[in-house]
mmCIF file with all atom_site columns, C-alpha atoms in Angstrom:
data_model
loop_
_atom_site.group_PDB
_atom_site.id
_atom_site.type_symbol
_atom_site.label_atom_id
_atom_site.label_alt_id
_atom_site.label_comp_id
_atom_site.label_asym_id
_atom_site.label_entity_id
_atom_site.label_seq_id
_atom_site.pdbx_PDB_ins_code
_atom_site.Cartn_x
_atom_site.Cartn_y
_atom_site.Cartn_z
_atom_site.occupancy
_atom_site.B_iso_or_equiv
_atom_site.pdbx_formal_charge
_atom_site.auth_seq_id
_atom_site.auth_comp_id
_atom_site.auth_asym_id
_atom_site.auth_atom_id
_atom_site.pdbx_PDB_model_num
ATOM 1   C CA . MET A 1 1   ? 0.210  0.009  0.084   1.00 0.00 ? 1   MET A CA 1
ATOM 2   C CA . ARG A 1 2   ? 2.821  2.395  0.862   1.00 0.00 ? 2   ARG A CA 1
ATOM 3   C CA . LEU A 1 3   ? 4.674  1.437  -1.975  1.00 0.00 ? 3   LEU A CA 1
ATOM 4   C CA . SER A 1 4   ? 1.650  2.172  -4.243  1.00 0.00 ? 4   SER A CA 1
ATOM 5   C CA . ARG A 1 5   ? 1.320  5.787  -2.939  1.00 0.00 ? 5   ARG A CA 1
ATOM 6   C CA . SER A 1 6   ? 4.758  6.465  -3.561  1.00 0.00 ? 6   SER A CA 1
ATOM 7   C CA . VAL A 1 7   ? 4.375  5.302  -7.302  1.00 0.00 ? 7   VAL A CA 1
ATOM 8   C CA . LEU A 1 8   ? 1.362  7.454  -7.656  1.00 0.00 ? 8   LEU A CA 1
ATOM 9   C CA . LEU A 1 9   ? 3.053  10.469 -6.131  1.00 0.00 ? 9   LEU A CA 1
ATOM 10  C CA . VAL A 1 10  ? 5.898  9.979  -8.492  1.00 0.00 ? 10  VAL A CA 1
ATOM 11  C CA . CYS A 1 11  ? 3.808  9.485  -11.431 1.00 0.00 ? 11  CYS A CA 1
ATOM 12  C CA . ALA A 1 12  ? 1.686  12.625 -10.596 1.00 0.00 ? 12  ALA A CA 1
ATOM 13  C CA . LEU A 1 13  ? 4.833  14.795 -10.026 1.00 0.00 ? 13  LEU A CA 1
ATOM 14  C CA . ALA A 1 14  ? 6.314  13.379 -13.576 1.00 0.00 ? 14  ALA A CA 1
ATOM 15  C CA . GLY A 1 15  ? 3.145  14.502 -14.960 1.00 0.00 ? 15  GLY A CA 1
ATOM 16  C CA . LEU A 1 16  ? 2.879  17.730 -13.729 1.00 0.00 ? 16  LEU A CA 1
ATOM 17  C CA . TYR A 1 17  ? 6.548  18.327 -14.533 1.00 0.00 ? 17  TYR A CA 1
ATOM 18  C CA . VAL A 1 18  ? 5.619  17.240 -18.176 1.00 0.00 ? 18  VAL A CA 1
ATOM 19  C CA . HIS A 1 19  ? 2.822  19.528 -18.294 1.00 0.00 ? 19  HIS A CA 1
ATOM 20  C CA . ALA A 1 20  ? 5.092  22.359 -17.056 1.00 0.00 ? 20  ALA A CA 1
ATOM 21  C CA . ALA A 1 21  ? 7.660  21.864 -19.642 1.00 0.00 ? 21  ALA A CA 1
ATOM 22  C CA . SER A 1 22  ? 5.180  21.552 -22.464 1.00 0.00 ? 22  SER A CA 1
ATOM 23  C CA . LEU A 1 23  ? 3.793  25.045 -21.555 1.00 0.00 ? 23  LEU A CA 1
ATOM 24  C CA . VAL A 1 24  ? 7.397  26.324 -21.731 1.00 0.00 ? 24  VAL A CA 1
ATOM 25  C CA . SER A 1 25  ? 8.077  24.849 -24.808 1.00 0.00 ? 25  SER A CA 1
ATOM 26  C CA . ASP A 1 26  ? 4.749  26.410 -26.420 1.00 0.00 ? 26  ASP A CA 1
ATOM 27  C CA . GLU A 1 27  ? 5.882  29.725 -25.021 1.00 0.00 ? 27  GLU A CA 1
ATOM 28  C CA . SER A 1 28  ? 9.193  29.371 -26.910 1.00 0.00 ? 28  SER A CA 1
ATOM 29  C CA . ASP A 1 29  ? 7.706  28.312 -30.049 1.00 0.00 ? 29  ASP A CA 1
ATOM 30  C CA . GLU A 1 30  ? 5.150  31.357 -29.825 1.00 0.00 ? 30  GLU A CA 1
ATOM 31  C CA . ASP A 1 31  ? 8.368  33.784 -29.223 1.00 0.00 ? 31  ASP A CA 1
ATOM 32  C CA . PHE A 1 32  ? 10.264 32.112 -32.234 1.00 0.00 ? 32  PHE A CA 1
ATOM 33  C CA . ASN A 1 33  ? 7.374  32.067 -34.605 1.00 0.00 ? 33  ASN A CA 1
ATOM 34  C CA . GLU A 1 34  ? 7.264  36.168 -33.758 1.00 0.00 ? 34  GLU A CA 1
ATOM 35  C CA . ASN A 1 35  ? 10.804 36.601 -34.292 1.00 0.00 ? 35  ASN A CA 1
ATOM 36  C CA . VAL A 1 36  ? 10.690 34.775 -37.517 1.00 0.00 ? 36  VAL A CA 1
ATOM 37  C CA . ALA A 1 37  ? 7.836  36.944 -38.773 1.00 0.00 ? 37  ALA A CA 1
ATOM 38  C CA . ASP A 1 38  ? 9.696  39.854 -37.897 1.00 0.00 ? 38  ASP A CA 1
ATOM 39  C CA . VAL A 1 39  ? 12.633 38.778 -39.692 1.00 0.00 ? 39  VAL A CA 1
ATOM 40  C CA . ALA A 1 40  ? 10.559 37.965 -42.964 1.00 0.00 ? 40  ALA A CA 1
ATOM 41  C CA . GLU A 1 41  ? 9.125  41.479 -42.463 1.00 0.00 ? 41  GLU A CA 1
ATOM 42  C CA . LEU A 1 42  ? 12.389 43.066 -42.665 1.00 0.00 ? 42  LEU A CA 1
ATOM 43  C CA . GLN A 1 43  ? 13.480 40.969 -45.350 1.00 0.00 ? 43  GLN A CA 1
ATOM 44  C CA . LYS A 1 44  ? 10.660 42.109 -47.392 1.00 0.00 ? 44  LYS A CA 1
ATOM 45  C CA . ARG A 1 45  ? 11.507 45.543 -46.865 1.00 0.00 ? 45  ARG A CA 1
ATOM 46  C CA . ASP A 1 46  ? 14.699 45.427 -47.431 1.00 0.00 ? 46  ASP A CA 1
ATOM 47  C CA . GLN A 1 47  ? 13.731 43.882 -51.141 1.00 0.00 ? 47  GLN A CA 1
ATOM 48  C CA . MET A 1 48  ? 11.491 46.718 -51.481 1.00 0.00 ? 48  MET A CA 1
ATOM 49  C CA . GLU A 1 49  ? 14.091 49.210 -50.751 1.00 0.00 ? 49  GLU A CA 1
ATOM 50  C CA . MET A 1 50  ? 16.680 47.610 -53.239 1.00 0.00 ? 50  MET A CA 1
ATOM 51  C CA . ASP A 1 51  ? 14.004 47.373 -55.690 1.00 0.00 ? 51  ASP A CA 1
ATOM 52  C CA . GLU A 1 52  ? 13.183 51.027 -55.298 1.00 0.00 ? 52  GLU A CA 1
ATOM 53  C CA . ALA A 1 53  ? 16.973 52.118 -55.287 1.00 0.00 ? 53  ALA A CA 1
ATOM 54  C CA . GLU A 1 54  ? 17.398 49.973 -58.490 1.00 0.00 ? 54  GLU A CA 1
ATOM 55  C CA . MET A 1 55  ? 14.907 51.725 -60.218 1.00 0.00 ? 55  MET A CA 1
ATOM 56  C CA . ALA A 1 56  ? 16.383 55.106 -59.268 1.00 0.00 ? 56  ALA A CA 1
ATOM 57  C CA . GLU A 1 57  ? 19.556 53.844 -60.754 1.00 0.00 ? 57  GLU A CA 1
ATOM 58  C CA . ASP A 1 58  ? 17.903 52.856 -63.981 1.00 0.00 ? 58  ASP A CA 1
ATOM 59  C CA . GLN A 1 59  ? 16.141 56.235 -64.047 1.00 0.00 ? 59  GLN A CA 1
ATOM 60  C CA . ARG A 1 60  ? 19.233 58.300 -63.861 1.00 0.00 ? 60  ARG A CA 1
ATOM 61  C CA . LEU A 1 61  ? 20.981 55.991 -66.176 1.00 0.00 ? 61  LEU A CA 1
ATOM 62  C CA . GLU A 1 62  ? 18.184 56.490 -68.793 1.00 0.00 ? 62  GLU A CA 1
ATOM 63  C CA . ASP A 1 63  ? 17.918 60.278 -68.116 1.00 0.00 ? 63  ASP A CA 1
ATOM 64  C CA . GLU A 1 64  ? 21.980 60.435 -68.573 1.00 0.00 ? 64  GLU A CA 1
ATOM 65  C CA . HIS A 1 65  ? 21.671 58.683 -72.121 1.00 0.00 ? 65  HIS A CA 1
ATOM 66  C CA . TYR A 1 66  ? 18.708 60.908 -73.174 1.00 0.00 ? 66  TYR A CA 1
ATOM 67  C CA . LEU A 1 67  ? 20.374 63.845 -72.259 1.00 0.00 ? 67  LEU A CA 1
ATOM 68  C CA . GLU A 1 68  ? 23.730 62.485 -74.362 1.00 0.00 ? 68  GLU A CA 1
ATOM 69  C CA . GLU A 1 69  ? 21.525 61.833 -77.427 1.00 0.00 ? 69  GLU A CA 1
ATOM 70  C CA . GLY A 1 70  ? 19.570 65.246 -77.130 1.00 0.00 ? 70  GLY A CA 1
ATOM 71  C CA . GLY A 1 71  ? 23.008 67.225 -77.482 1.00 0.00 ? 71  GLY A CA 1
ATOM 72  C CA . ASP A 1 72  ? 21.883 68.884 -74.083 1.00 0.00 ? 72  ASP A CA 1
ATOM 73  C CA . GLU A 1 73  ? 25.025 70.233 -72.716 1.00 0.00 ? 73  GLU A CA 1
ATOM 74  C CA . GLU A 1 74  ? 25.306 70.913 -69.091 1.00 0.00 ? 74  GLU A CA 1
ATOM 75  C CA . THR A 1 75  ? 27.832 72.621 -67.387 1.00 0.00 ? 75  THR A CA 1
ATOM 76  C CA . GLU A 1 76  ? 30.302 70.647 -65.325 1.00 0.00 ? 76  GLU A CA 1
ATOM 77  C CA . GLU A 1 77  ? 28.994 72.001 -62.275 1.00 0.00 ? 77  GLU A CA 1
ATOM 78  C CA . GLU A 1 78  ? 25.277 70.825 -62.905 1.00 0.00 ? 78  GLU A CA 1
ATOM 79  C CA . GLN A 1 79  ? 26.785 67.350 -63.886 1.00 0.00 ? 79  GLN A CA 1
ATOM 80  C CA . ASN A 1 80  ? 28.777 67.012 -60.694 1.00 0.00 ? 80  ASN A CA 1
ATOM 81  C CA . GLU A 1 81  ? 25.416 68.099 -58.607 1.00 0.00 ? 81  GLU A CA 1
ATOM 82  C CA . ALA A 1 82  ? 23.576 65.519 -60.138 1.00 0.00 ? 82  ALA A CA 1
ATOM 83  C CA . GLN A 1 83  ? 26.040 62.954 -59.610 1.00 0.00 ? 83  GLN A CA 1
ATOM 84  C CA . GLN A 1 84  ? 26.284 64.052 -56.180 1.00 0.00 ? 84  GLN A CA 1
ATOM 85  C CA . GLU A 1 85  ? 22.747 63.867 -55.619 1.00 0.00 ? 85  GLU A CA 1
ATOM 86  C CA . ALA A 1 86  ? 22.798 60.176 -57.009 1.00 0.00 ? 86  ALA A CA 1
ATOM 87  C CA . ASP A 1 87  ? 25.357 59.172 -54.990 1.00 0.00 ? 87  ASP A CA 1
ATOM 88  C CA . ASN A 1 88  ? 23.684 60.326 -51.791 1.00 0.00 ? 88  ASN A CA 1
ATOM 89  C CA . ALA A 1 89  ? 20.801 58.414 -52.709 1.00 0.00 ? 89  ALA A CA 1
ATOM 90  C CA . GLU A 1 90  ? 22.773 55.554 -53.405 1.00 0.00 ? 90  GLU A CA 1
ATOM 91  C CA . ASP A 1 91  ? 24.696 55.886 -50.015 1.00 0.00 ? 91  ASP A CA 1
ATOM 92  C CA . ALA A 1 92  ? 21.266 56.517 -48.067 1.00 0.00 ? 92  ALA A CA 1
ATOM 93  C CA . GLY A 1 93  ? 19.908 53.091 -49.402 1.00 0.00 ? 93  GLY A CA 1
ATOM 94  C CA . ALA A 1 94  ? 22.892 51.317 -48.681 1.00 0.00 ? 94  ALA A CA 1
ATOM 95  C CA . MET A 1 95  ? 23.082 53.021 -45.204 1.00 0.00 ? 95  MET A CA 1
ATOM 96  C CA . ASP A 1 96  ? 19.361 51.633 -44.743 1.00 0.00 ? 96  ASP A CA 1
ATOM 97  C CA . ALA A 1 97  ? 20.120 48.257 -46.140 1.00 0.00 ? 97  ALA A CA 1
ATOM 98  C CA . GLU A 1 98  ? 23.068 47.798 -43.574 1.00 0.00 ? 98  GLU A CA 1
ATOM 99  C CA . SER A 1 99  ? 20.957 48.881 -40.615 1.00 0.00 ? 99  SER A CA 1
ATOM 100 C CA . GLU A 1 100 ? 18.176 46.505 -41.505 1.00 0.00 ? 100 GLU A CA 1
ATOM 101 C CA . GLU A 1 101 ? 20.760 43.727 -41.900 1.00 0.00 ? 101 GLU A CA 1
ATOM 102 C CA . SER A 1 102 ? 22.088 44.442 -38.587 1.00 0.00 ? 102 SER A CA 1
ATOM 103 C CA . GLU A 1 103 ? 18.578 44.366 -37.090 1.00 0.00 ? 103 GLU A CA 1
ATOM 104 C CA . MET A 1 104 ? 18.084 41.000 -38.622 1.00 0.00 ? 104 MET A CA 1
ATOM 105 C CA . GLU A 1 105 ? 21.409 39.693 -37.227 1.00 0.00 ? 105 GLU A CA 1
ATOM 106 C CA . GLU A 1 106 ? 20.126 40.720 -33.788 1.00 0.00 ? 106 GLU A CA 1
ATOM 107 C CA . LEU A 1 107 ? 16.722 39.237 -34.135 1.00 0.00 ? 107 LEU A CA 1
ATOM 108 C CA . GLN A 1 108 ? 18.682 36.116 -35.083 1.00 0.00 ? 108 GLN A CA 1
ATOM 109 C CA . GLU A 1 109 ? 20.840 36.297 -32.041 1.00 0.00 ? 109 GLU A CA 1
ATOM 110 C CA . SER A 1 110 ? 18.035 36.973 -29.772 1.00 0.00 ? 110 SER A CA 1
ATOM 111 C CA . VAL A 1 111 ? 16.023 34.103 -30.678 1.00 0.00 ? 111 VAL A CA 1
ATOM 112 C CA . ARG A 1 112 ? 19.226 32.040 -30.572 1.00 0.00 ? 112 ARG A CA 1
ATOM 113 C CA . GLN A 1 113 ? 19.963 33.159 -27.121 1.00 0.00 ? 113 GLN A CA 1
ATOM 114 C CA . LYS A 1 114 ? 16.144 32.556 -25.788 1.00 0.00 ? 114 LYS A CA 1
ATOM 115 C CA . ARG A 1 115 ? 16.428 28.954 -27.368 1.00 0.00 ? 115 ARG A CA 1
ATOM 116 C CA . GLU A 1 116 ? 19.579 28.117 -25.532 1.00 0.00 ? 116 GLU A CA 1
ATOM 117 C CA . HIS A 1 117 ? 18.165 29.922 -22.384 1.00 0.00 ? 117 HIS A CA 1
ATOM 118 C CA . THR A 1 118 ? 14.962 27.757 -22.496 1.00 0.00 ? 118 THR A CA 1
ATOM 119 C CA . GLU A 1 119 ? 17.168 24.823 -23.082 1.00 0.00 ? 119 GLU A CA 1
ATOM 120 C CA . GLU A 1 120 ? 18.994 25.286 -20.182 1.00 0.00 ? 120 GLU A CA 1
ATOM 121 C CA . GLU A 1 121 ? 16.065 26.274 -18.112 1.00 0.00 ? 121 GLU A CA 1
ATOM 122 C CA . GLU A 1 122 ? 14.288 23.028 -19.187 1.00 0.00 ? 122 GLU A CA 1
ATOM 123 C CA . SER A 1 123 ? 17.179 21.012 -18.458 1.00 0.00 ? 123 SER A CA 1
ATOM 124 C CA . ASP A 1 124 ? 17.988 22.536 -14.900 1.00 0.00 ? 124 ASP A CA 1
ATOM 125 C CA . GLU A 1 125 ? 14.323 21.504 -13.883 1.00 0.00 ? 125 GLU A CA 1
ATOM 126 C CA . LEU A 1 126 ? 14.770 18.038 -15.291 1.00 0.00 ? 126 LEU A CA 1
ATOM 127 C CA . ASP A 1 127 ? 17.908 17.658 -13.275 1.00 0.00 ? 127 ASP A CA 1
ATOM 128 C CA . ASP A 1 128 ? 16.144 19.120 -10.386 1.00 0.00 ? 128 ASP A CA 1
ATOM 129 C CA . PHE A 1 129 ? 13.124 16.818 -10.861 1.00 0.00 ? 129 PHE A CA 1
ATOM 130 C CA . ILE A 1 130 ? 15.089 13.797 -10.784 1.00 0.00 ? 130 ILE A CA 1
ATOM 131 C CA . GLU A 1 131 ? 17.091 14.751 -7.854  1.00 0.00 ? 131 GLU A CA 1
ATOM 132 C CA . ASP A 1 132 ? 13.890 15.520 -5.882  1.00 0.00 ? 132 ASP A CA 1
ATOM 133 C CA . LEU A 1 133 ? 12.775 12.084 -7.009  1.00 0.00 ? 133 LEU A CA 1
ATOM 134 C CA . ALA A 1 134 ? 15.809 10.449 -5.948  1.00 0.00 ? 134 ALA A CA 1
ATOM 135 C CA . ASN A 1 135 ? 15.427 12.223 -2.351  1.00 0.00 ? 135 ASN A CA 1
ATOM 136 C CA . GLU A 1 136 ? 11.681 11.007 -1.927  1.00 0.00 ? 136 GLU A CA 1
ATOM 137 C CA . GLU A 1 137 ? 12.830 7.292  -2.840  1.00 0.00 ? 137 GLU A CA 1
ATOM 138 C CA . ASP A 1 138 ? 15.437 7.721  -0.215  1.00 0.00 ? 138 ASP A CA 1
ATOM 139 C CA . ASP A 1 139 ? 13.270 9.275  2.455   1.00 0.00 ? 139 ASP A CA 1
ATOM 140 C CA . MET A 1 140 ? 10.738 6.272  1.901   1.00 0.00 ? 140 MET A CA 1
ATOM 141 C CA . LYS A 1 141 ? 13.114 3.639  2.214   1.00 0.00 ? 141 LYS A CA 1
#
């Protein structure tokens, strides 16, 4: 009788531990899915900005080609200003892409750290649970 109570107690504690572990796992999965969605959104935004920069560059090249064909002569100063504006636009697009890339890397690092932390917590909880069970069995003997 005493042994059956001990077995029931151990089984109940194991069930509670499994339930708690599944709750922690579900929570970490939700966090991971949110971070994946954030990364996907950043990638989409980055792609849109790259497309816009590419279209601006194509337009600039087309304008230069038109001006060369039309024989429209600009002064050297006007050409330098136009080139500088185009370069500034390209630099701004590159800086945006770099900042988004670093944000994406930070999100990925955060997800990795959370996953490692959760795994460590689960491992520690399991070790504590096993130790408690061993102590209970020693006490019952």
